[in-house]
mmCIF file of C-alpha atoms and ligand atoms in Angstrom:
data_model
loop_
_atom_site.group_PDB
_atom_site.id
_atom_site.type_symbol
_atom_site.label_atom_id
_atom_site.label_comp_id
_atom_site.label_asym_id
_atom_site.label_seq_id
_atom_site.Cartn_x
_atom_site.Cartn_y
_atom_site.Cartn_z
ATOM 1 C CA MET A 1 -15.646 -30.905 -17.314
ATOM 2 C CA SER A 2 -16.925 -34.239 -18.572
ATOM 3 C CA GLY A 3 -14.849 -37.351 -18.217
ATOM 4 C CA SER A 4 -14.580 -38.662 -21.752
ATOM 5 C CA TYR A 5 -11.420 -36.952 -22.863
ATOM 6 C CA GLY A 6 -9.717 -40.085 -24.143
ATOM 7 C CA GLY A 7 -12.355 -40.676 -26.768
ATOM 8 C CA ALA A 8 -13.097 -37.002 -27.336
ATOM 9 C CA GLU A 9 -14.195 -35.815 -30.704
ATOM 10 C CA ARG A 10 -12.399 -32.849 -32.208
ATOM 11 C CA GLY A 11 -15.042 -30.367 -31.104
ATOM 12 C CA GLN A 12 -14.850 -31.415 -27.469
ATOM 13 C CA ASP A 13 -11.094 -31.629 -27.650
ATOM 14 C CA LEU A 14 -10.942 -28.017 -28.759
ATOM 15 C CA ASP A 15 -13.222 -26.950 -25.905
ATOM 16 C CA TRP A 16 -10.951 -27.856 -23.022
ATOM 17 C CA ARG A 17 -7.876 -26.392 -24.701
ATOM 18 C CA VAL A 18 -9.715 -23.133 -25.288
ATOM 19 C CA MET A 19 -10.854 -23.105 -21.663
ATOM 20 C CA LEU A 20 -7.347 -23.824 -20.423
ATOM 21 C CA GLY A 21 -6.054 -20.948 -22.540
ATOM 22 C CA ALA A 22 -8.669 -18.597 -21.110
ATOM 23 C CA MET A 23 -7.895 -19.394 -17.457
ATOM 24 C CA PRO A 24 -6.340 -16.437 -15.612
ATOM 25 C CA ASP A 25 -4.192 -18.626 -13.349
ATOM 26 C CA ALA A 26 -1.234 -20.662 -14.494
ATOM 27 C CA ALA A 27 -2.547 -24.140 -15.344
ATOM 28 C CA VAL A 28 -1.217 -27.377 -16.781
ATOM 29 C CA VAL A 29 -3.017 -30.540 -17.833
ATOM 30 C CA LEU A 30 -1.159 -33.804 -17.181
ATOM 31 C CA ASP A 31 -1.801 -37.339 -18.305
ATOM 32 C CA GLN A 32 -2.045 -40.169 -15.825
ATOM 33 C CA ALA A 33 1.726 -40.685 -15.839
ATOM 34 C CA GLY A 34 2.279 -37.012 -14.968
ATOM 35 C CA ARG A 35 3.402 -35.943 -18.456
ATOM 36 C CA VAL A 36 2.396 -32.535 -19.764
ATOM 37 C CA VAL A 37 -0.472 -32.679 -22.239
ATOM 38 C CA GLU A 38 -1.131 -28.942 -22.461
ATOM 39 C CA PHE A 39 -0.448 -25.711 -20.565
ATOM 40 C CA ASN A 40 -1.494 -22.075 -20.806
ATOM 41 C CA ALA A 41 0.496 -18.849 -21.219
ATOM 42 C CA PRO A 42 0.528 -17.856 -17.487
ATOM 43 C CA LEU A 43 2.059 -21.265 -16.692
ATOM 44 C CA ASN A 44 4.735 -20.748 -19.323
ATOM 45 C CA GLU A 45 5.509 -17.405 -17.718
ATOM 46 C CA LEU A 46 5.782 -18.953 -14.244
ATOM 47 C CA TYR A 47 7.771 -22.006 -15.428
ATOM 48 C CA PRO A 48 9.545 -21.153 -18.684
ATOM 49 C CA ASP A 49 11.096 -24.668 -18.879
ATOM 50 C CA VAL A 50 7.750 -26.444 -19.320
ATOM 51 C CA ARG A 51 7.501 -28.676 -22.439
ATOM 52 C CA ARG A 52 4.719 -30.837 -23.807
ATOM 53 C CA ASP A 53 5.091 -34.629 -23.444
ATOM 54 C CA GLN A 54 7.677 -34.238 -20.702
ATOM 55 C CA PRO A 55 7.076 -35.268 -17.100
ATOM 56 C CA LEU A 56 6.250 -32.470 -14.711
ATOM 57 C CA SER A 57 9.324 -33.415 -12.666
ATOM 58 C CA ARG A 58 11.550 -32.066 -15.471
ATOM 59 C CA TRP A 59 10.677 -28.463 -14.640
ATOM 60 C CA LEU A 60 9.234 -28.606 -11.164
ATOM 61 C CA ARG A 61 10.926 -30.779 -8.569
ATOM 62 C CA ASN A 62 8.730 -30.786 -5.524
ATOM 63 C CA PRO A 63 8.026 -33.969 -3.552
ATOM 64 C CA ASP A 64 4.893 -32.474 -1.952
ATOM 65 C CA LEU A 65 3.424 -31.764 -5.359
ATOM 66 C CA PHE A 66 4.207 -35.295 -6.605
ATOM 67 C CA GLN A 67 2.496 -36.672 -3.522
ATOM 68 C CA ALA A 68 -0.500 -34.391 -4.104
ATOM 69 C CA ILE A 69 -0.798 -35.654 -7.673
ATOM 70 C CA GLU A 70 -0.674 -39.238 -6.481
ATOM 71 C CA ASP A 71 -3.299 -38.510 -3.820
ATOM 72 C CA ALA A 72 -5.541 -36.635 -6.252
ATOM 73 C CA ALA A 73 -5.828 -39.798 -8.331
ATOM 74 C CA GLY A 74 -8.257 -40.930 -5.618
ATOM 75 C CA GLY A 75 -10.687 -38.214 -6.751
ATOM 76 C CA GLN A 76 -10.259 -35.603 -3.977
ATOM 77 C CA PRO A 77 -8.679 -32.295 -5.034
ATOM 78 C CA GLU A 78 -5.348 -31.655 -3.294
ATOM 79 C CA VAL A 79 -3.706 -28.326 -2.466
ATOM 80 C CA VAL A 80 -0.022 -27.838 -1.675
ATOM 81 C CA PHE A 81 1.989 -24.680 -1.074
ATOM 82 C CA LEU A 82 5.229 -24.174 -2.949
ATOM 83 C CA ILE A 83 7.940 -21.712 -2.028
ATOM 84 C CA HIS A 84 10.102 -20.487 -4.896
ATOM 85 C CA ARG A 85 13.178 -18.639 -3.732
ATOM 86 C CA LEU A 86 14.468 -17.407 -7.068
ATOM 87 C CA PRO A 87 14.586 -14.826 -8.534
ATOM 88 C CA VAL A 88 12.524 -13.436 -5.625
ATOM 89 C CA GLU A 89 10.763 -15.395 -2.892
ATOM 90 C CA ARG A 90 7.225 -16.345 -3.868
ATOM 91 C CA ARG A 91 4.557 -18.488 -2.247
ATOM 92 C CA ILE A 92 2.378 -20.374 -4.656
ATOM 93 C CA ALA A 93 -0.688 -22.527 -4.030
ATOM 94 C CA ALA A 94 -0.865 -25.505 -6.390
ATOM 95 C CA ARG A 95 -4.214 -27.278 -6.676
ATOM 96 C CA VAL A 96 -4.430 -30.699 -8.276
ATOM 97 C CA VAL A 97 -7.730 -32.157 -9.490
ATOM 98 C CA ARG A 98 -8.435 -35.345 -11.315
ATOM 99 C CA LEU A 99 -10.518 -34.631 -14.372
ATOM 100 C CA GLY A 100 -13.623 -36.777 -13.985
ATOM 101 C CA ASP A 101 -13.894 -40.560 -13.857
ATOM 102 C CA MET A 102 -12.268 -42.323 -16.720
ATOM 103 C CA SER A 103 -11.973 -45.954 -17.503
ATOM 104 C CA ALA A 104 -8.550 -47.523 -18.039
ATOM 105 C CA GLU A 105 -8.864 -47.477 -21.854
ATOM 106 C CA GLU A 106 -9.819 -43.836 -21.847
ATOM 107 C CA VAL A 107 -6.764 -42.707 -19.926
ATOM 108 C CA SER A 108 -4.268 -44.597 -22.025
ATOM 109 C CA GLY A 109 -1.672 -42.579 -23.914
ATOM 110 C CA SER A 110 -1.425 -38.870 -23.418
ATOM 111 C CA ALA A 111 -5.036 -38.188 -22.464
ATOM 112 C CA PRO A 112 -5.784 -35.405 -19.964
ATOM 113 C CA PHE A 113 -6.068 -36.804 -16.474
ATOM 114 C CA TYR A 114 -5.047 -34.067 -14.002
ATOM 115 C CA LEU A 115 -5.460 -30.324 -13.993
ATOM 116 C CA VAL A 116 -2.890 -28.491 -11.870
ATOM 117 C CA THR A 117 -3.482 -24.771 -11.259
ATOM 118 C CA PHE A 118 -0.979 -22.426 -9.637
ATOM 119 C CA ARG A 119 -1.949 -19.276 -7.797
ATOM 120 C CA ASP A 120 0.713 -16.786 -6.730
ATOM 121 C CA LEU A 121 -0.070 -15.790 -3.131
ATOM 122 C CA THR A 122 2.890 -13.430 -2.732
ATOM 123 C CA GLU A 123 0.938 -10.198 -3.284
ATOM 124 C CA GLN A 124 -1.939 -11.387 -1.067
ATOM 125 C CA ASP A 125 0.543 -12.373 1.690
ATOM 126 C CA LYS A 126 2.217 -8.978 1.449
ATOM 127 C CA LEU A 127 -1.115 -7.164 1.836
ATOM 128 C CA ALA A 128 -2.080 -9.329 4.804
ATOM 129 C CA GLN A 129 1.296 -8.622 6.406
ATOM 130 C CA MET A 130 0.890 -4.876 5.810
ATOM 131 C CA ARG A 131 -2.552 -4.918 7.394
ATOM 132 C CA GLU A 132 -1.216 -6.833 10.379
ATOM 133 C CA ASP A 133 1.718 -4.424 10.817
ATOM 134 C CA PHE A 134 -0.615 -1.462 10.505
ATOM 135 C CA ILE A 135 -2.970 -2.723 13.208
ATOM 136 C CA ALA A 136 -0.019 -3.590 15.464
ATOM 137 C CA ASN A 137 1.463 -0.105 14.953
ATOM 138 C CA ALA A 138 -1.844 1.696 15.467
ATOM 139 C CA SER A 139 -2.595 -0.249 18.665
ATOM 140 C CA HIS A 140 0.898 0.390 19.959
ATOM 141 C CA GLU A 141 0.602 4.122 19.265
ATOM 142 C CA LEU A 142 -2.731 4.245 21.115
ATOM 143 C CA ARG A 143 -1.596 2.045 23.957
ATOM 144 C CA THR A 144 1.295 4.323 24.924
ATOM 145 C CA PRO A 145 -0.767 7.419 25.838
ATOM 146 C CA LEU A 146 -3.449 5.185 27.306
ATOM 147 C CA ALA A 147 -0.912 3.546 29.649
ATOM 148 C CA SER A 148 0.306 6.961 30.682
ATOM 149 C CA LEU A 149 -3.269 8.143 31.373
ATOM 150 C CA ARG A 150 -3.906 5.091 33.544
ATOM 151 C CA GLY A 151 -0.702 5.745 35.445
ATOM 152 C CA PHE A 152 -1.791 9.305 36.213
ATOM 153 C CA ILE A 153 -5.269 8.180 37.230
ATOM 154 C CA GLU A 154 -3.806 5.649 39.672
ATOM 155 C CA THR A 155 -1.466 8.259 41.130
ATOM 156 C CA LEU A 156 -4.310 10.737 41.529
ATOM 157 C CA GLN A 157 -6.458 8.088 43.190
ATOM 158 C CA GLY A 158 -3.623 7.073 45.505
ATOM 159 C CA PRO A 159 -0.470 8.902 46.586
ATOM 160 C CA ALA A 160 -1.349 12.294 45.058
ATOM 161 C CA ARG A 161 -4.953 12.289 46.232
ATOM 162 C CA ASP A 162 -4.584 15.339 48.438
ATOM 163 C CA ASP A 163 -1.773 17.111 46.627
ATOM 164 C CA ALA A 164 -3.365 20.032 44.782
ATOM 165 C CA GLY A 165 -0.125 21.020 43.016
ATOM 166 C CA ALA A 166 0.511 17.497 41.679
ATOM 167 C CA ARG A 167 -3.122 17.234 40.599
ATOM 168 C CA ASP A 168 -2.908 20.333 38.400
ATOM 169 C CA ARG A 169 0.364 19.190 36.889
ATOM 170 C CA PHE A 170 -0.943 15.686 36.188
ATOM 171 C CA LEU A 171 -4.225 16.929 34.742
ATOM 172 C CA ALA A 172 -2.318 19.089 32.248
ATOM 173 C CA LEU A 173 -0.189 16.089 31.235
ATOM 174 C CA MET A 174 -3.303 13.937 30.951
ATOM 175 C CA ALA A 175 -4.944 16.497 28.686
ATOM 176 C CA GLY A 176 -1.843 16.324 26.465
ATOM 177 C CA GLN A 177 -2.054 12.527 26.216
ATOM 178 C CA ALA A 178 -5.771 12.677 25.437
ATOM 179 C CA GLU A 179 -5.044 15.204 22.681
ATOM 180 C CA ARG A 180 -2.440 12.895 21.243
ATOM 181 C CA MET A 181 -4.945 10.041 21.113
ATOM 182 C CA THR A 182 -7.493 12.304 19.447
ATOM 183 C CA ARG A 183 -4.951 13.354 16.797
ATOM 184 C CA LEU A 184 -4.069 9.756 16.135
ATOM 185 C CA ILE A 185 -7.693 8.713 15.741
ATOM 186 C CA ASP A 186 -8.390 11.718 13.473
ATOM 187 C CA ASP A 187 -5.424 10.759 11.288
ATOM 188 C CA LEU A 188 -6.438 7.105 11.191
ATOM 189 C CA LEU A 189 -9.948 8.107 10.121
ATOM 190 C CA SER A 190 -8.618 10.478 7.443
ATOM 191 C CA LEU A 191 -6.427 7.738 6.075
ATOM 192 C CA SER A 192 -9.248 5.233 5.971
ATOM 193 C CA ARG A 193 -11.610 7.754 4.308
ATOM 194 C CA VAL A 194 -9.062 8.485 1.585
ATOM 195 C CA GLU A 195 -8.391 4.792 1.073
ATOM 196 C CA MET A 196 -12.094 4.073 0.722
ATOM 197 C CA ARG A 197 -12.331 6.617 -2.078
ATOM 198 C CA ALA A 198 -9.002 5.659 -3.637
ATOM 199 C CA HIS A 199 -10.573 4.551 -6.919
ATOM 200 C CA VAL A 200 -13.046 7.397 -7.307
ATOM 201 C CA MET A 201 -11.554 10.260 -9.259
ATOM 202 C CA PRO A 202 -12.732 13.641 -7.897
ATOM 203 C CA ARG A 203 -15.030 15.545 -10.274
ATOM 204 C CA ALA A 204 -15.153 19.083 -8.912
ATOM 205 C CA ILE A 205 -12.835 21.677 -10.386
ATOM 206 C CA ILE A 206 -10.833 23.618 -7.825
ATOM 207 C CA ASP A 207 -8.080 26.219 -7.988
ATOM 208 C CA LEU A 208 -4.808 25.484 -6.249
ATOM 209 C CA ASN A 209 -4.222 29.237 -5.792
ATOM 210 C CA GLU A 210 -7.390 29.557 -3.751
ATOM 211 C CA VAL A 211 -6.725 26.446 -1.657
ATOM 212 C CA ALA A 212 -3.107 27.392 -0.891
ATOM 213 C CA GLY A 213 -4.190 30.920 0.089
ATOM 214 C CA TYR A 214 -6.856 29.532 2.400
ATOM 215 C CA VAL A 215 -4.485 27.067 4.107
ATOM 216 C CA LEU A 216 -1.844 29.699 4.722
ATOM 217 C CA GLU A 217 -4.385 31.976 6.303
ATOM 218 C CA THR A 218 -5.552 29.241 8.673
ATOM 219 C CA LEU A 219 -1.980 28.307 9.646
ATOM 220 C CA GLN A 220 -0.822 31.882 10.236
ATOM 221 C CA PRO A 221 -1.444 31.756 14.013
ATOM 222 C CA MET A 222 0.544 28.528 14.315
ATOM 223 C CA ALA A 223 3.369 30.039 12.249
ATOM 224 C CA ALA A 224 3.397 33.155 14.398
ATOM 225 C CA ALA A 225 3.605 31.065 17.564
ATOM 226 C CA ALA A 226 6.576 29.135 16.120
ATOM 227 C CA ARG A 227 8.152 32.354 14.773
ATOM 228 C CA ALA A 228 8.004 30.869 11.278
ATOM 229 C CA ASP A 229 7.876 33.083 8.217
ATOM 230 C CA LEU A 230 5.231 31.925 5.733
ATOM 231 C CA GLN A 231 5.495 33.123 2.148
ATOM 232 C CA LEU A 232 3.031 32.465 -0.638
ATOM 233 C CA GLU A 233 3.668 32.681 -4.385
ATOM 234 C CA LEU A 234 0.629 32.127 -6.531
ATOM 235 C CA ASP A 235 0.329 31.305 -10.214
ATOM 236 C CA LYS A 236 -0.573 34.419 -12.147
ATOM 237 C CA VAL A 237 -3.390 33.023 -14.214
ATOM 238 C CA SER A 238 -5.153 30.102 -12.618
ATOM 239 C CA ALA A 239 -4.231 26.670 -11.384
ATOM 240 C CA ARG A 240 -7.395 24.703 -11.903
ATOM 241 C CA PHE A 241 -7.606 20.937 -11.694
ATOM 242 C CA ARG A 242 -10.052 18.212 -10.720
ATOM 243 C CA GLY A 243 -9.855 17.787 -6.977
ATOM 244 C CA GLU A 244 -11.617 17.306 -3.675
ATOM 245 C CA ARG A 245 -11.078 20.629 -1.918
ATOM 246 C CA ASP A 246 -11.065 19.232 1.644
ATOM 247 C CA GLU A 247 -8.421 16.699 0.716
ATOM 248 C CA ILE A 248 -6.167 19.216 -1.046
ATOM 249 C CA VAL A 249 -6.539 21.494 1.999
ATOM 250 C CA GLN A 250 -5.258 18.581 4.061
ATOM 251 C CA VAL A 251 -2.299 17.940 1.717
ATOM 252 C CA ILE A 252 -1.083 21.534 1.873
ATOM 253 C CA SER A 253 -1.803 21.864 5.624
ATOM 254 C CA ASN A 254 0.110 18.695 6.455
ATOM 255 C CA LEU A 255 3.105 19.841 4.415
ATOM 256 C CA VAL A 256 3.139 23.375 5.809
ATOM 257 C CA HIS A 257 2.483 22.051 9.315
ATOM 258 C CA ASN A 258 5.526 19.743 8.998
ATOM 259 C CA ALA A 259 7.700 22.540 7.605
ATOM 260 C CA ILE A 260 6.825 24.720 10.607
ATOM 261 C CA THR A 261 7.135 21.853 13.107
ATOM 262 C CA TYR A 262 10.409 20.374 11.898
ATOM 263 C CA GLY A 263 11.909 23.525 10.374
ATOM 264 C CA GLY A 264 13.026 24.885 13.737
ATOM 265 C CA ASP A 265 12.801 28.315 15.263
ATOM 266 C CA GLY A 266 12.454 31.148 12.753
ATOM 267 C CA VAL A 267 12.136 28.832 9.739
ATOM 268 C CA GLU A 268 11.171 30.288 6.358
ATOM 269 C CA VAL A 269 8.420 28.345 4.648
ATOM 270 C CA ARG A 270 7.645 29.047 1.007
ATOM 271 C CA VAL A 271 4.481 27.799 -0.642
ATOM 272 C CA ALA A 272 4.470 28.215 -4.417
ATOM 273 C CA VAL A 273 1.728 27.395 -6.882
ATOM 274 C CA ALA A 274 2.734 27.124 -10.527
ATOM 275 C CA ARG A 275 1.818 25.604 -13.857
ATOM 276 C CA ALA A 276 4.264 23.559 -15.868
ATOM 277 C CA PRO A 277 4.139 21.611 -19.133
ATOM 278 C CA ALA A 278 3.362 17.937 -18.494
ATOM 279 C CA GLN A 279 6.101 15.431 -19.204
ATOM 280 C CA GLY A 280 5.632 13.967 -22.659
ATOM 281 C CA GLY A 281 4.201 17.247 -23.890
ATOM 282 C CA HIS A 282 0.500 16.454 -23.339
ATOM 283 C CA GLY A 283 -1.263 19.293 -21.552
ATOM 284 C CA GLU A 284 -0.162 21.062 -18.408
ATOM 285 C CA ARG A 285 0.340 20.284 -14.743
ATOM 286 C CA VAL A 286 -0.455 22.433 -11.733
ATOM 287 C CA CYS A 287 1.963 22.102 -8.836
ATOM 288 C CA VAL A 288 2.173 23.192 -5.261
ATOM 289 C CA THR A 289 5.619 23.245 -3.711
ATOM 290 C CA VAL A 290 6.204 23.591 0.024
ATOM 291 C CA SER A 291 9.833 24.260 0.870
ATOM 292 C CA ASP A 292 11.613 25.215 4.056
ATOM 293 C CA ASN A 293 15.143 26.166 5.051
ATOM 294 C CA GLY A 294 15.086 23.868 8.087
ATOM 295 C CA PRO A 295 17.573 21.142 9.047
ATOM 296 C CA GLY A 296 16.590 18.789 6.198
ATOM 297 C CA ILE A 297 16.059 15.035 6.258
ATOM 298 C CA PRO A 298 18.884 12.473 5.944
ATOM 299 C CA LYS A 299 18.810 10.933 2.456
ATOM 300 C CA GLU A 300 18.385 7.332 3.625
ATOM 301 C CA HIS A 301 14.972 8.161 5.129
ATOM 302 C CA LEU A 302 13.459 9.800 2.037
ATOM 303 C CA PRO A 303 12.235 6.629 0.242
ATOM 304 C CA ARG A 304 10.263 5.481 3.314
ATOM 305 C CA LEU A 305 9.002 8.839 4.552
ATOM 306 C CA THR A 306 5.443 8.372 3.250
ATOM 307 C CA GLU A 307 4.998 4.926 4.831
ATOM 308 C CA ARG A 308 2.490 4.816 7.666
ATOM 309 C CA PHE A 309 4.124 5.391 11.040
ATOM 310 C CA TYR A 310 7.582 5.743 9.511
ATOM 311 C CA ARG A 311 9.565 8.542 11.188
ATOM 312 C CA PRO A 312 13.306 9.178 11.103
ATOM 313 C CA SER A 313 13.034 9.870 14.822
ATOM 314 C CA VAL A 314 9.980 8.559 16.642
ATOM 315 C CA SER A 315 10.767 10.480 19.815
ATOM 316 C CA ALA A 316 11.305 13.796 17.962
ATOM 317 C CA SER A 317 8.003 13.322 16.130
ATOM 318 C CA ARG A 318 6.132 12.405 19.327
ATOM 319 C CA SER A 319 7.524 15.288 21.293
ATOM 320 C CA LYS A 320 6.201 17.606 18.575
ATOM 321 C CA GLY A 321 2.767 16.008 18.567
ATOM 322 C CA GLY A 322 3.377 13.893 15.439
ATOM 323 C CA THR A 323 1.530 10.688 14.631
ATOM 324 C CA GLY A 324 3.671 9.432 11.753
ATOM 325 C CA LEU A 325 0.627 9.443 9.470
ATOM 326 C CA GLY A 326 0.746 12.972 7.993
ATOM 327 C CA LEU A 327 2.797 12.152 4.909
ATOM 328 C CA ALA A 328 1.034 8.807 4.395
ATOM 329 C CA ILE A 329 -2.239 10.760 4.174
ATOM 330 C CA VAL A 330 -0.610 13.221 1.734
ATOM 331 C CA LYS A 331 0.635 10.385 -0.471
ATOM 332 C CA HIS A 332 -2.758 8.658 -0.562
ATOM 333 C CA ILE A 333 -4.626 11.855 -1.388
ATOM 334 C CA VAL A 334 -2.201 12.760 -4.171
ATOM 335 C CA ALA A 335 -2.456 9.224 -5.580
ATOM 336 C CA ARG A 336 -6.255 9.406 -5.507
ATOM 337 C CA HIS A 337 -5.987 12.573 -7.615
ATOM 338 C CA ARG A 338 -3.666 10.726 -10.058
ATOM 339 C CA GLY A 339 -1.006 13.214 -9.048
ATOM 340 C CA ASP A 340 2.691 12.902 -8.211
ATOM 341 C CA LEU A 341 4.504 13.635 -4.982
ATOM 342 C CA GLU A 342 8.213 14.454 -5.081
ATOM 343 C CA ILE A 343 10.335 14.858 -1.968
ATOM 344 C CA SER A 344 13.826 16.258 -1.911
ATOM 345 C CA SER A 345 15.961 17.406 0.969
ATOM 346 C CA GLN A 346 19.477 18.514 1.742
ATOM 347 C CA LEU A 347 20.917 18.335 5.212
ATOM 348 C CA GLY A 348 21.449 21.779 6.620
ATOM 349 C CA ARG A 349 19.630 23.380 3.681
ATOM 350 C CA GLY A 350 15.995 22.328 4.002
ATOM 351 C CA SER A 351 13.303 20.165 2.420
ATOM 352 C CA THR A 352 10.976 20.485 -0.535
ATOM 353 C CA PHE A 353 7.697 18.647 -1.068
ATOM 354 C CA LYS A 354 6.007 19.045 -4.436
ATOM 355 C CA ALA A 355 2.572 17.738 -5.426
ATOM 356 C CA SER A 356 1.469 18.011 -9.064
ATOM 357 C CA PHE A 357 -1.798 17.309 -10.828
ATOM 358 C CA ASP A 358 -3.180 17.446 -14.370
ATOM 359 C CA ALA A 359 -4.384 20.973 -15.083
ATOM 360 C CA VAL A 360 -7.869 21.753 -16.394
ATOM 361 C CA THR A 361 -7.830 24.617 -18.862
HETATM 362 P P1 ADP B 401 4.675 13.150 11.844
HETATM 363 O O1 ADP B 401 4.951 14.576 11.516
HETATM 364 O O2 ADP B 401 3.371 12.955 12.487
HETATM 365 O O3 ADP B 401 5.801 12.473 12.559
HETATM 366 P P2 ADP B 401 4.673 12.758 8.980
HETATM 367 O O4 ADP B 401 4.285 11.571 8.173
HETATM 368 O O5 ADP B 401 3.977 14.034 8.691
HETATM 369 O O6 ADP B 401 4.537 12.326 10.490
HETATM 370 O O7 ADP B 401 6.230 12.994 8.806
HETATM 371 C C1 ADP B 401 7.119 11.926 8.983
HETATM 372 C C2 ADP B 401 8.499 12.410 9.407
HETATM 373 O O8 ADP B 401 9.112 13.122 8.326
HETATM 374 C C3 ADP B 401 8.511 13.399 10.554
HETATM 375 O O9 ADP B 401 8.506 12.720 11.806
HETATM 376 C C4 ADP B 401 9.799 14.154 10.318
HETATM 377 O O10 ADP B 401 10.903 13.462 10.862
HETATM 378 C C5 ADP B 401 9.976 14.107 8.810
HETATM 379 N N1 ADP B 401 9.608 15.397 8.142
HETATM 380 C C6 ADP B 401 8.452 15.673 7.494
HETATM 381 N N2 ADP B 401 8.462 16.920 6.980
HETATM 382 C C7 ADP B 401 9.671 17.447 7.311
HETATM 383 C C8 ADP B 401 10.300 18.721 7.065
HETATM 384 N N3 ADP B 401 9.698 19.681 6.372
HETATM 385 N N4 ADP B 401 11.562 18.901 7.565
HETATM 386 C C9 ADP B 401 12.189 17.915 8.270
HETATM 387 N N5 ADP B 401 11.630 16.714 8.528
HETATM 388 C C10 ADP B 401 10.386 16.473 8.061
#
């Protein structure tokens, strides 16, 4: 921006106001005394009490910001971080710049002198925190079996060196820990692959009947070993939708796998594919429902069940070979397909997981 605002002609005057209005961040222009000359709509949204010709201090009392404005008069841009606690806590970066070099006459009256922009960092902070938590969780989950493997190795190198019985027992336990690490890495890779493609809508047309049939066939041996009864109900006509077959295979396998794993001995698992009118009356949906008559999930856990590494009981999940990522993968895949995932459960009665997608006719 050029410095001659004070003596600006109408055309130039219009320019900076138009630019201020077009800025995506909340921004306010102040005169040298700190009074509001102009502000844009995002600023009005962030600070509804803002008024022209009033000092900034009327609607934003923050000593750090006043200091930054004073310091910015020297010509160096200044950045300060503001914490707003109400209505919800938000962290905002405020950047103050002096607008060019102006002579004393030019800055008299209510001429633009400072531009203050506000950027809401709350969302960015939340994402950074999530990433940090995720890495901490993933490392912790990997470190546990790794520590146990090292313990066994040390024992086999030392005290159990010549004990053939202990060696066989330890090697079997070590194989179990190595498998657990492999499962975790496979799940982490699946999750990252789905996330990478999160914004690419699948193009191929697949049939939910075919995919559900295939998954049930592949899981039959596991069901037989757990004495689970798998039942399949297919849609009579067709259940076609746009989807990535491998990913939908994973959704149904994870759900059926969980139903068998957590359903208990002799559980009945029902997989049903159906079509239903879409809400709002536009077109149809195809749905796959996986329900079991197992012990169910306490209500308070349902809202967080699809979060990465969230498990109502970490030890129960671990002892059954769980990683805590299965439902997070399901949720991400369904979201990538612009589908919906509904979870309901009743203690003592069982759980139902339903994924639905827009049908292709
Ligand atoms: P994992 O099975 O690896 O622990 P998931 O994300 O697949 O992770 O599942 C999270 C948790 O949800 C499980 O640990 C289990 O407690 C619960 N859960 C999932 N499906 C069922 C089900 N059908 N019945 C009871 N609990 C379930």
